[in-house]
PDB file of N, CA and C in Angstrom:
ATOM      1  N   MET A  23      71.325  54.158  73.622  1.00 58.00           N
ATOM      2  CA  MET A  23      70.163  53.814  74.305  1.00 58.00           C
ATOM      3  C   MET A  23      68.959  54.012  73.434  1.00 58.00           C
ATOM      4  N   GLU A  24      69.031  55.066  72.591  1.00 64.00           N
ATOM      5  CA  GLU A  24      67.886  55.405  71.742  1.00 64.00           C
ATOM      6  C   GLU A  24      67.643  54.284  70.679  1.00 64.00           C
ATOM      7  N   SER A  25      68.764  53.642  70.170  1.00 70.00           N
ATOM      8  CA  SER A  25      68.566  52.650  69.180  1.00 70.00           C
ATOM      9  C   SER A  25      67.933  51.364  69.818  1.00 70.00           C
ATOM     10  N   LEU A  26      68.267  51.102  71.042  1.00 65.00           N
ATOM     11  CA  LEU A  26      67.666  49.981  71.697  1.00 65.00           C
ATOM     12  C   LEU A  26      66.119  50.181  71.912  1.00 65.00           C
ATOM     13  N   THR A  27      65.793  51.402  72.239  1.00 68.00           N
ATOM     14  CA  THR A  27      64.374  51.751  72.423  1.00 68.00           C
ATOM     15  C   THR A  27      63.638  51.583  71.046  1.00 68.00           C
ATOM     16  N   GLN A  28      64.291  52.040  70.020  1.00 70.00           N
ATOM     17  CA  GLN A  28      63.654  51.941  68.661  1.00 70.00           C
ATOM     18  C   GLN A  28      63.557  50.466  68.242  1.00 70.00           C
ATOM     19  N   THR A  29      64.565  49.701  68.583  1.00 68.00           N
ATOM     20  CA  THR A  29      64.479  48.234  68.279  1.00 68.00           C
ATOM     21  C   THR A  29      63.400  47.496  69.028  1.00 68.00           C
ATOM     22  N   ILE A  30      63.232  47.823  70.326  1.00 65.00           N
ATOM     23  CA  ILE A  30      62.180  47.224  71.095  1.00 65.00           C
ATOM     24  C   ILE A  30      60.816  47.647  70.597  1.00 65.00           C
ATOM     25  N   GLN A  31      60.713  48.931  70.261  1.00 70.00           N
ATOM     26  CA  GLN A  31      59.420  49.423  69.751  1.00 70.00           C
ATOM     27  C   GLN A  31      59.094  48.892  68.323  1.00 70.00           C
ATOM     28  N   ALA A  32      60.070  48.432  67.644  1.00 80.00           N
ATOM     29  CA  ALA A  32      59.857  47.879  66.261  1.00 80.00           C
ATOM     30  C   ALA A  32      59.013  46.579  66.263  1.00 80.00           C
ATOM     31  N   VAL A  33      59.188  45.836  67.397  1.00 83.00           N
ATOM     32  CA  VAL A  33      58.402  44.604  67.600  1.00 83.00           C
ATOM     33  C   VAL A  33      57.069  44.974  68.214  1.00 83.00           C
ATOM     34  N   PRO A  34      55.980  44.539  67.642  1.00 88.00           N
ATOM     35  CA  PRO A  34      54.626  44.868  68.224  1.00 88.00           C
ATOM     36  C   PRO A  34      54.503  44.369  69.666  1.00 88.00           C
ATOM     37  N   LEU A  35      53.775  45.156  70.384  1.00 89.00           N
ATOM     38  CA  LEU A  35      53.572  44.899  71.807  1.00 89.00           C
ATOM     39  C   LEU A  35      52.903  43.533  72.016  1.00 89.00           C
ATOM     40  N   ASN A  36      52.019  43.147  71.111  1.00 92.00           N
ATOM     41  CA  ASN A  36      51.339  41.880  71.226  1.00 92.00           C
ATOM     42  C   ASN A  36      52.320  40.708  71.217  1.00 92.00           C
ATOM     43  N   HIS A  37      53.450  40.862  70.536  1.00 92.00           N
ATOM     44  CA  HIS A  37      54.413  39.758  70.559  1.00 92.00           C
ATOM     45  C   HIS A  37      55.029  39.574  71.876  1.00 92.00           C
ATOM     46  N   TYR A  38      55.326  40.680  72.580  1.00 93.00           N
ATOM     47  CA  TYR A  38      55.860  40.613  73.939  1.00 93.00           C
ATOM     48  C   TYR A  38      54.907  39.975  74.916  1.00 93.00           C
ATOM     49  N   ILE A  39      53.612  40.335  74.721  1.00 95.00           N
ATOM     50  CA  ILE A  39      52.572  39.800  75.574  1.00 95.00           C
ATOM     51  C   ILE A  39      52.413  38.322  75.366  1.00 95.00           C
ATOM     52  N   LEU A  40      52.467  37.892  74.082  1.00 96.00           N
ATOM     53  CA  LEU A  40      52.328  36.394  73.778  1.00 96.00           C
ATOM     54  C   LEU A  40      53.576  35.660  74.287  1.00 96.00           C
ATOM     55  N   LEU A  41      54.787  36.177  74.100  1.00 96.00           N
ATOM     56  CA  LEU A  41      55.983  35.507  74.561  1.00 96.00           C
ATOM     57  C   LEU A  41      55.953  35.382  76.089  1.00 96.00           C
ATOM     58  N   SER A  42      55.557  36.495  76.749  1.00 96.00           N
ATOM     59  CA  SER A  42      55.550  36.508  78.184  1.00 96.00           C
ATOM     60  C   SER A  42      54.505  35.465  78.670  1.00 96.00           C
ATOM     61  N   ALA A  43      53.367  35.397  78.034  1.00 97.00           N
ATOM     62  CA  ALA A  43      52.352  34.427  78.464  1.00 97.00           C
ATOM     63  C   ALA A  43      52.822  32.953  78.275  1.00 97.00           C
ATOM     64  N   ILE A  44      53.536  32.703  77.214  1.00 97.00           N
ATOM     65  CA  ILE A  44      54.082  31.398  76.985  1.00 97.00           C
ATOM     66  C   ILE A  44      55.106  31.025  78.005  1.00 97.00           C
ATOM     67  N   ILE A  45      56.014  31.954  78.311  1.00 97.00           N
ATOM     68  CA  ILE A  45      57.053  31.662  79.332  1.00 97.00           C
ATOM     69  C   ILE A  45      56.396  31.502  80.759  1.00 97.00           C
ATOM     70  N   PHE A  46      55.414  32.328  81.006  1.00 97.00           N
ATOM     71  CA  PHE A  46      54.712  32.190  82.290  1.00 97.00           C
ATOM     72  C   PHE A  46      54.027  30.887  82.350  1.00 97.00           C
ATOM     73  N   SER A  47      53.359  30.367  81.338  1.00 97.00           N
ATOM     74  CA  SER A  47      52.630  29.174  81.271  1.00 97.00           C
ATOM     75  C   SER A  47      53.609  27.979  81.497  1.00 97.00           C
ATOM     76  N   ILE A  48      54.757  28.029  80.873  1.00 97.00           N
ATOM     77  CA  ILE A  48      55.785  27.005  81.005  1.00 97.00           C
ATOM     78  C   ILE A  48      56.157  26.936  82.525  1.00 97.00           C
ATOM     79  N   GLY A  49      56.344  28.103  83.102  1.00 96.00           N
ATOM     80  CA  GLY A  49      56.687  28.146  84.526  1.00 96.00           C
ATOM     81  C   GLY A  49      55.591  27.549  85.442  1.00 96.00           C
ATOM     82  N   VAL A  50      54.291  27.849  85.151  1.00 97.00           N
ATOM     83  CA  VAL A  50      53.241  27.359  85.901  1.00 97.00           C
ATOM     84  C   VAL A  50      53.147  25.807  85.762  1.00 97.00           C
ATOM     85  N   MET A  51      53.331  25.355  84.574  1.00 97.00           N
ATOM     86  CA  MET A  51      53.280  23.879  84.307  1.00 97.00           C
ATOM     87  C   MET A  51      54.397  23.175  85.098  1.00 97.00           C
ATOM     88  N   GLY A  52      55.621  23.855  85.136  1.00 94.00           N
ATOM     89  CA  GLY A  52      56.732  23.262  85.869  1.00 94.00           C
ATOM     90  C   GLY A  52      56.466  23.163  87.408  1.00 94.00           C
ATOM     91  N   VAL A  53      55.846  24.199  87.912  1.00 93.00           N
ATOM     92  CA  VAL A  53      55.489  24.178  89.342  1.00 93.00           C
ATOM     93  C   VAL A  53      54.437  23.113  89.592  1.00 93.00           C
ATOM     94  N   LEU A  54      53.416  22.965  88.772  1.00 94.00           N
ATOM     95  CA  LEU A  54      52.363  22.086  89.040  1.00 94.00           C
ATOM     96  C   LEU A  54      52.726  20.616  88.780  1.00 94.00           C
ATOM     97  N   LEU A  55      53.535  20.340  87.807  1.00 93.00           N
ATOM     98  CA  LEU A  55      53.751  18.931  87.363  1.00 93.00           C
ATOM     99  C   LEU A  55      55.029  18.345  87.865  1.00 93.00           C
ATOM    100  N   ARG A  56      56.015  19.097  88.234  1.00 89.00           N
ATOM    101  CA  ARG A  56      57.298  18.517  88.659  1.00 89.00           C
ATOM    102  C   ARG A  56      57.323  18.293  90.222  1.00 89.00           C
ATOM    103  N   ARG A  57      58.135  17.321  90.630  1.00 83.00           N
ATOM    104  CA  ARG A  57      58.256  17.016  92.027  1.00 83.00           C
ATOM    105  C   ARG A  57      59.619  17.234  92.474  1.00 83.00           C
ATOM    106  N   ASN A  58      60.581  17.730  91.687  1.00 86.00           N
ATOM    107  CA  ASN A  58      61.908  18.123  92.110  1.00 86.00           C
ATOM    108  C   ASN A  58      61.886  19.521  92.581  1.00 86.00           C
ATOM    109  N   ALA A  59      62.414  19.780  93.784  1.00 84.00           N
ATOM    110  CA  ALA A  59      62.417  21.135  94.388  1.00 84.00           C
ATOM    111  C   ALA A  59      63.233  22.085  93.544  1.00 84.00           C
ATOM    112  N   ILE A  60      64.272  21.699  92.961  1.00 87.00           N
ATOM    113  CA  ILE A  60      65.094  22.576  92.169  1.00 87.00           C
ATOM    114  C   ILE A  60      64.420  23.046  90.902  1.00 87.00           C
ATOM    115  N   VAL A  61      63.742  22.078  90.269  1.00 90.00           N
ATOM    116  CA  VAL A  61      62.981  22.385  89.066  1.00 90.00           C
ATOM    117  C   VAL A  61      61.830  23.300  89.355  1.00 90.00           C
ATOM    118  N   ILE A  62      61.218  23.159  90.521  1.00 90.00           N
ATOM    119  CA  ILE A  62      60.132  24.053  90.938  1.00 90.00           C
ATOM    120  C   ILE A  62      60.650  25.468  91.105  1.00 90.00           C
ATOM    121  N   PHE A  63      61.814  25.638  91.744  1.00 89.00           N
ATOM    122  CA  PHE A  63      62.381  26.959  91.927  1.00 89.00           C
ATOM    123  C   PHE A  63      62.757  27.556  90.562  1.00 89.00           C
ATOM    124  N   MET A  64      63.272  26.749  89.690  1.00 92.00           N
ATOM    125  CA  MET A  64      63.586  27.292  88.294  1.00 92.00           C
ATOM    126  C   MET A  64      62.275  27.707  87.571  1.00 92.00           C
ATOM    127  N   SER A  65      61.158  26.981  87.830  1.00 94.00           N
ATOM    128  CA  SER A  65      59.929  27.371  87.210  1.00 94.00           C
ATOM    129  C   SER A  65      59.395  28.692  87.778  1.00 94.00           C
ATOM    130  N   VAL A  66      59.602  28.869  89.086  1.00 93.00           N
ATOM    131  CA  VAL A  66      59.158  30.173  89.663  1.00 93.00           C
ATOM    132  C   VAL A  66      60.036  31.258  89.105  1.00 93.00           C
ATOM    133  N   GLU A  67      61.311  31.034  88.872  1.00 93.00           N
ATOM    134  CA  GLU A  67      62.170  32.109  88.225  1.00 93.00           C
ATOM    135  C   GLU A  67      61.683  32.341  86.830  1.00 93.00           C
ATOM    136  N   LEU A  68      61.281  31.303  86.068  1.00 95.00           N
ATOM    137  CA  LEU A  68      60.706  31.583  84.758  1.00 95.00           C
ATOM    138  C   LEU A  68      59.494  32.521  84.783  1.00 95.00           C
ATOM    139  N   MET A  69      58.634  32.221  85.769  1.00 95.00           N
ATOM    140  CA  MET A  69      57.473  33.165  85.937  1.00 95.00           C
ATOM    141  C   MET A  69      57.858  34.540  86.263  1.00 95.00           C
ATOM    142  N   LEU A  70      58.793  34.746  87.131  1.00 94.00           N
ATOM    143  CA  LEU A  70      59.260  36.047  87.481  1.00 94.00           C
ATOM    144  C   LEU A  70      59.901  36.784  86.323  1.00 94.00           C
ATOM    145  N   ASN A  71      60.677  36.024  85.549  1.00 94.00           N
ATOM    146  CA  ASN A  71      61.294  36.622  84.331  1.00 94.00           C
ATOM    147  C   ASN A  71      60.281  36.973  83.236  1.00 94.00           C
ATOM    148  N   SER A  72      59.227  36.241  83.178  1.00 96.00           N
ATOM    149  CA  SER A  72      58.213  36.578  82.125  1.00 96.00           C
ATOM    150  C   SER A  72      57.517  37.850  82.545  1.00 96.00           C
ATOM    151  N   VAL A  73      57.282  38.106  83.850  1.00 94.00           N
ATOM    152  CA  VAL A  73      56.718  39.311  84.317  1.00 94.00           C
ATOM    153  C   VAL A  73      57.714  40.483  84.093  1.00 94.00           C
ATOM    154  N   ASN A  74      59.042  40.243  84.325  1.00 93.00           N
ATOM    155  CA  ASN A  74      60.054  41.261  84.043  1.00 93.00           C
ATOM    156  C   ASN A  74      60.006  41.681  82.570  1.00 93.00           C
ATOM    157  N   LEU A  75      59.905  40.717  81.667  1.00 93.00           N
ATOM    158  CA  LEU A  75      59.841  41.013  80.293  1.00 93.00           C
ATOM    159  C   LEU A  75      58.666  41.827  79.948  1.00 93.00           C
ATOM    160  N   LEU A  76      57.561  41.560  80.459  1.00 93.00           N
ATOM    161  CA  LEU A  76      56.322  42.279  80.177  1.00 93.00           C
ATOM    162  C   LEU A  76      56.365  43.673  80.749  1.00 93.00           C
ATOM    163  N   LEU A  77      56.898  43.810  81.994  1.00 92.00           N
ATOM    164  CA  LEU A  77      57.008  45.165  82.558  1.00 92.00           C
ATOM    165  C   LEU A  77      58.032  45.996  81.766  1.00 92.00           C
ATOM    166  N   THR A  78      59.077  45.448  81.336  1.00 91.00           N
ATOM    167  CA  THR A  78      60.077  46.209  80.578  1.00 91.00           C
ATOM    168  C   THR A  78      59.450  46.579  79.179  1.00 91.00           C
ATOM    169  N   ALA A  79      58.711  45.729  78.525  1.00 91.00           N
ATOM    170  CA  ALA A  79      58.140  46.086  77.262  1.00 91.00           C
ATOM    171  C   ALA A  79      57.117  47.167  77.427  1.00 91.00           C
ATOM    172  N   PHE A  80      56.259  47.144  78.473  1.00 91.00           N
ATOM    173  CA  PHE A  80      55.275  48.185  78.656  1.00 91.00           C
ATOM    174  C   PHE A  80      55.994  49.477  79.032  1.00 91.00           C
ATOM    175  N   SER A  81      57.039  49.371  79.809  1.00 91.00           N
ATOM    176  CA  SER A  81      57.750  50.623  80.184  1.00 91.00           C
ATOM    177  C   SER A  81      58.389  51.291  78.970  1.00 91.00           C
ATOM    178  N   VAL A  82      58.932  50.479  78.067  1.00 87.00           N
ATOM    179  CA  VAL A  82      59.528  51.170  76.844  1.00 87.00           C
ATOM    180  C   VAL A  82      58.459  51.656  75.963  1.00 87.00           C
ATOM    181  N   TYR A  83      57.355  51.010  75.789  1.00 87.00           N
ATOM    182  CA  TYR A  83      56.276  51.496  74.941  1.00 87.00           C
ATOM    183  C   TYR A  83      55.675  52.737  75.461  1.00 87.00           C
ATOM    184  N   ARG A  84      55.549  52.881  76.745  1.00 87.00           N
ATOM    185  CA  ARG A  84      54.942  54.053  77.329  1.00 87.00           C
ATOM    186  C   ARG A  84      55.953  55.202  77.515  1.00 87.00           C
ATOM    187  N   GLY A  85      57.256  54.857  77.479  1.00 85.00           N
ATOM    188  CA  GLY A  85      58.255  55.916  77.705  1.00 85.00           C
ATOM    189  C   GLY A  85      58.395  56.260  79.089  1.00 85.00           C
ATOM    190  N   ASP A  86      58.002  55.320  80.039  1.00 86.00           N
ATOM    191  CA  ASP A  86      58.023  55.599  81.445  1.00 86.00           C
ATOM    192  C   ASP A  86      58.999  54.599  82.125  1.00 86.00           C
ATOM    193  N   ALA A  87      59.829  55.062  83.054  1.00 86.00           N
ATOM    194  CA  ALA A  87      60.786  54.182  83.671  1.00 86.00           C
ATOM    195  C   ALA A  87      60.240  53.436  84.933  1.00 86.00           C
ATOM    196  N   ALA A  88      58.948  53.614  85.264  1.00 88.00           N
ATOM    197  CA  ALA A  88      58.411  53.002  86.409  1.00 88.00           C
ATOM    198  C   ALA A  88      58.428  51.481  86.295  1.00 88.00           C
ATOM    199  N   GLY A  89      58.162  50.950  85.141  1.00 86.00           N
ATOM    200  CA  GLY A  89      58.155  49.479  84.918  1.00 86.00           C
ATOM    201  C   GLY A  89      59.550  48.945  85.117  1.00 86.00           C
ATOM    202  N   GLN A  90      60.609  49.641  84.662  1.00 87.00           N
ATOM    203  CA  GLN A  90      61.972  49.169  84.843  1.00 87.00           C
ATOM    204  C   GLN A  90      62.420  49.220  86.296  1.00 87.00           C
ATOM    205  N   VAL A  91      61.835  50.123  87.071  1.00 90.00           N
ATOM    206  CA  VAL A  91      62.168  50.173  88.536  1.00 90.00           C
ATOM    207  C   VAL A  91      61.524  48.944  89.175  1.00 90.00           C
ATOM    208  N   PHE A  92      60.312  48.599  88.835  1.00 90.00           N
ATOM    209  CA  PHE A  92      59.712  47.388  89.299  1.00 90.00           C
ATOM    210  C   PHE A  92      60.514  46.114  88.961  1.00 90.00           C
ATOM    211  N   VAL A  93      61.056  46.126  87.723  1.00 92.00           N
ATOM    212  CA  VAL A  93      61.886  44.963  87.321  1.00 92.00           C
ATOM    213  C   VAL A  93      63.117  44.869  88.214  1.00 92.00           C
ATOM    214  N   PHE A  94      63.722  45.984  88.623  1.00 92.00           N
ATOM    215  CA  PHE A  94      64.860  45.931  89.549  1.00 92.00           C
ATOM    216  C   PHE A  94      64.454  45.334  90.871  1.00 92.00           C
ATOM    217  N   PHE A  95      63.336  45.777  91.380  1.00 92.00           N
ATOM    218  CA  PHE A  95      62.905  45.197  92.688  1.00 92.00           C
ATOM    219  C   PHE A  95      62.536  43.733  92.558  1.00 92.00           C
ATOM    220  N   ILE A  96      61.932  43.305  91.454  1.00 91.00           N
ATOM    221  CA  ILE A  96      61.612  41.869  91.232  1.00 91.00           C
ATOM    222  C   ILE A  96      62.914  41.024  91.168  1.00 91.00           C
ATOM    223  N   MET A  97      63.904  41.629  90.444  1.00 91.00           N
ATOM    224  CA  MET A  97      65.209  40.872  90.401  1.00 91.00           C
ATOM    225  C   MET A  97      65.877  40.736  91.778  1.00 91.00           C
ATOM    226  N   ALA A  98      65.812  41.748  92.545  1.00 93.00           N
ATOM    227  CA  ALA A  98      66.319  41.672  93.930  1.00 93.00           C
ATOM    228  C   ALA A  98      65.525  40.656  94.754  1.00 93.00           C
ATOM    229  N   LEU A  99      64.211  40.664  94.647  1.00 90.00           N
ATOM    230  CA  LEU A  99      63.438  39.662  95.342  1.00 90.00           C
ATOM    231  C   LEU A  99      63.682  38.251  94.875  1.00 90.00           C
ATOM    232  N   ALA A 100      63.940  38.084  93.578  1.00 90.00           N
ATOM    233  CA  ALA A 100      64.222  36.753  93.033  1.00 90.00           C
ATOM    234  C   ALA A 100      65.562  36.289  93.523  1.00 90.00           C
ATOM    235  N   ALA A 101      66.496  37.209  93.673  1.00 91.00           N
ATOM    236  CA  ALA A 101      67.871  36.820  94.188  1.00 91.00           C
ATOM    237  C   ALA A 101      67.745  36.304  95.606  1.00 91.00           C
ATOM    238  N   ALA A 102      66.975  37.083  96.416  1.00 92.00           N
ATOM    239  CA  ALA A 102      66.730  36.662  97.804  1.00 92.00           C
ATOM    240  C   ALA A 102      66.021  35.355  97.930  1.00 92.00           C
ATOM    241  N   GLU A 103      65.043  35.122  97.025  1.00 89.00           N
ATOM    242  CA  GLU A 103      64.256  33.948  97.073  1.00 89.00           C
ATOM    243  C   GLU A 103      65.162  32.738  96.689  1.00 89.00           C
ATOM    244  N   VAL A 104      66.083  32.956  95.748  1.00 89.00           N
ATOM    245  CA  VAL A 104      66.962  31.812  95.357  1.00 89.00           C
ATOM    246  C   VAL A 104      67.883  31.488  96.518  1.00 89.00           C
ATOM    247  N   ALA A 105      68.401  32.487  97.177  1.00 91.00           N
ATOM    248  CA  ALA A 105      69.300  32.261  98.278  1.00 91.00           C
ATOM    249  C   ALA A 105      68.678  31.491  99.443  1.00 91.00           C
ATOM    250  N   VAL A 106      67.485  31.930  99.819  1.00 92.00           N
ATOM    251  CA  VAL A 106      66.760  31.284 100.911  1.00 92.00           C
ATOM    252  C   VAL A 106      66.273  29.918 100.469  1.00 92.00           C
ATOM    253  N   GLY A 107      65.735  29.825  99.218  1.00 88.00           N
ATOM    254  CA  GLY A 107      65.268  28.545  98.746  1.00 88.00           C
ATOM    255  C   GLY A 107      66.312  27.515  98.622  1.00 88.00           C
ATOM    256  N   LEU A 108      67.463  27.870  98.109  1.00 89.00           N
ATOM    257  CA  LEU A 108      68.531  26.806  98.029  1.00 89.00           C
ATOM    258  C   LEU A 108      69.046  26.456  99.405  1.00 89.00           C
ATOM    259  N   ALA A 109      69.031  27.374 100.344  1.00 91.00           N
ATOM    260  CA  ALA A 109      69.459  26.978 101.671  1.00 91.00           C
ATOM    261  C   ALA A 109      68.466  26.010 102.347  1.00 91.00           C
ATOM    262  N   ILE A 110      67.181  26.211 102.064  1.00 86.00           N
ATOM    263  CA  ILE A 110      66.219  25.303 102.548  1.00 86.00           C
ATOM    264  C   ILE A 110      66.341  23.946 101.916  1.00 86.00           C
ATOM    265  N   ILE A 111      66.605  23.941 100.569  1.00 85.00           N
ATOM    266  CA  ILE A 111      66.739  22.681  99.862  1.00 85.00           C
ATOM    267  C   ILE A 111      67.989  21.934 100.384  1.00 85.00           C
ATOM    268  N   VAL A 112      69.040  22.598 100.608  1.00 88.00           N
ATOM    269  CA  VAL A 112      70.254  21.966 101.197  1.00 88.00           C
ATOM    270  C   VAL A 112      69.974  21.318 102.494  1.00 88.00           C
ATOM    271  N   MET A 113      69.184  22.050 103.444  1.00 87.00           N
ATOM    272  CA  MET A 113      68.872  21.496 104.738  1.00 87.00           C
ATOM    273  C   MET A 113      67.904  20.292 104.584  1.00 87.00           C
ATOM    274  N   ILE A 114      66.999  20.369 103.640  1.00 83.00           N
ATOM    275  CA  ILE A 114      66.131  19.205 103.458  1.00 83.00           C
ATOM    276  C   ILE A 114      66.864  18.088 102.938  1.00 83.00           C
ATOM    277  N   TYR A 115      67.820  18.254 101.993  1.00 86.00           N
ATOM    278  CA  TYR A 115      68.587  17.162 101.488  1.00 86.00           C
ATOM    279  C   TYR A 115      69.474  16.504 102.571  1.00 86.00           C
ATOM    280  N   ARG A 116      69.982  17.356 103.492  1.00 88.00           N
ATOM    281  CA  ARG A 116      70.805  16.799 104.602  1.00 88.00           C
ATOM    282  C   ARG A 116      69.951  15.959 105.480  1.00 88.00           C
ATOM    283  N   ASN A 117      68.666  16.263 105.704  1.00 81.00           N
ATOM    284  CA  ASN A 117      67.804  15.506 106.608  1.00 81.00           C
ATOM    285  C   ASN A 117      67.205  14.306 105.946  1.00 81.00           C
ATOM    286  N   THR A 118      66.850  14.382 104.655  1.00 81.00           N
ATOM    287  CA  THR A 118      66.097  13.289 104.008  1.00 81.00           C
ATOM    288  C   THR A 118      66.880  12.548 102.937  1.00 81.00           C
ATOM    289  N   ASN A 119      68.039  13.101 102.523  1.00 84.00           N
ATOM    290  CA  ASN A 119      68.810  12.536 101.376  1.00 84.00           C
ATOM    291  C   ASN A 119      68.003  12.512 100.085  1.00 84.00           C
ATOM    292  N   SER A 120      67.051  13.430  99.966  1.00 82.00           N
ATOM    293  CA  SER A 120      66.225  13.545  98.751  1.00 82.00           C
ATOM    294  C   SER A 120      65.761  14.989  98.624  1.00 82.00           C
ATOM    295  N   ILE A 121      65.581  15.412  97.317  1.00 80.00           N
ATOM    296  CA  ILE A 121      64.947  16.720  97.105  1.00 80.00           C
ATOM    297  C   ILE A 121      63.548  16.646  96.471  1.00 80.00           C
ATOM    298  N   ASP A 122      62.993  15.374  96.542  1.00 81.00           N
ATOM    299  CA  ASP A 122      61.609  15.151  96.118  1.00 81.00           C
ATOM    300  C   ASP A 122      60.672  15.752  97.077  1.00 81.00           C
ATOM    301  N   ILE A 123      59.757  16.589  96.650  1.00 80.00           N
ATOM    302  CA  ILE A 123      58.776  17.211  97.538  1.00 80.00           C
ATOM    303  C   ILE A 123      57.828  16.326  98.167  1.00 80.00           C
ATOM    304  N   ASN A 124      57.633  15.125  97.651  1.00 79.00           N
ATOM    305  CA  ASN A 124      56.727  14.193  98.239  1.00 79.00           C
ATOM    306  C   ASN A 124      57.349  13.587  99.525  1.00 79.00           C
ATOM    307  N   VAL A 125      58.644  13.582  99.674  1.00 75.00           N
ATOM    308  CA  VAL A 125      59.357  13.142 100.830  1.00 75.00           C
ATOM    309  C   VAL A 125      59.178  14.139 101.943  1.00 75.00           C
ATOM    310  N   LEU A 126      58.804  15.329 101.708  1.00 74.00           N
ATOM    311  CA  LEU A 126      58.731  16.373 102.767  1.00 74.00           C
ATOM    312  C   LEU A 126      57.553  16.063 103.717  1.00 74.00           C
ATOM    313  N   ASN A 127      56.685  15.158 103.376  1.00 71.00           N
ATOM    314  CA  ASN A 127      55.563  14.794 104.235  1.00 71.00           C
ATOM    315  C   ASN A 127      56.134  14.149 105.540  1.00 71.00           C
ATOM    316  N   ARG A 128      57.268  13.564 105.493  1.00 67.00           N
ATOM    317  CA  ARG A 128      57.899  12.957 106.672  1.00 67.00           C
ATOM    318  C   ARG A 128      58.329  13.974 107.697  1.00 67.00           C
ATOM    319  N   LEU A 129      58.588  15.254 107.269  1.00 62.00           N
ATOM    320  CA  LEU A 129      59.089  16.211 108.135  1.00 62.00           C
ATOM    321  C   LEU A 129      58.084  16.732 109.190  1.00 62.00           C
ATOM    322  N   LYS A 130      56.812  16.389 108.941  1.00 65.00           N
ATOM    323  CA  LYS A 130      55.778  16.824 109.905  1.00 65.00           C
ATOM    324  C   LYS A 130      55.939  16.070 111.239  1.00 65.00           C
ATOM    325  N   TRP A 131      56.403  14.895 111.243  1.00 59.00           N
ATOM    326  CA  TRP A 131      56.375  14.126 112.444  1.00 59.00           C
ATOM    327  C   TRP A 131      57.717  14.231 113.125  1.00 59.00           C
TER     328      TRP A 131
END
């Protein structure tokens, strides 16, 4: 475990922040620009994973396990979100035969 900590600390913290910002930006663009519900859920997962990367990097650099505990809870939340989200997508597909979010406007009536 000590060698992993040394390996992570060998990379400057700014690189982790930059990588996390890039991954988060890709996720935001996926949510804003795509119309496929599955791609939107994958983009949300990208955003959550970028936060996990950043929390883990800060946790290792500070020598505190609190960030890694938050990562565990975020992963549990993401798993629950995927289960509920995919169930909703399956029900929408059964009703509309499409997973395009623009079609969801018909569900109001």
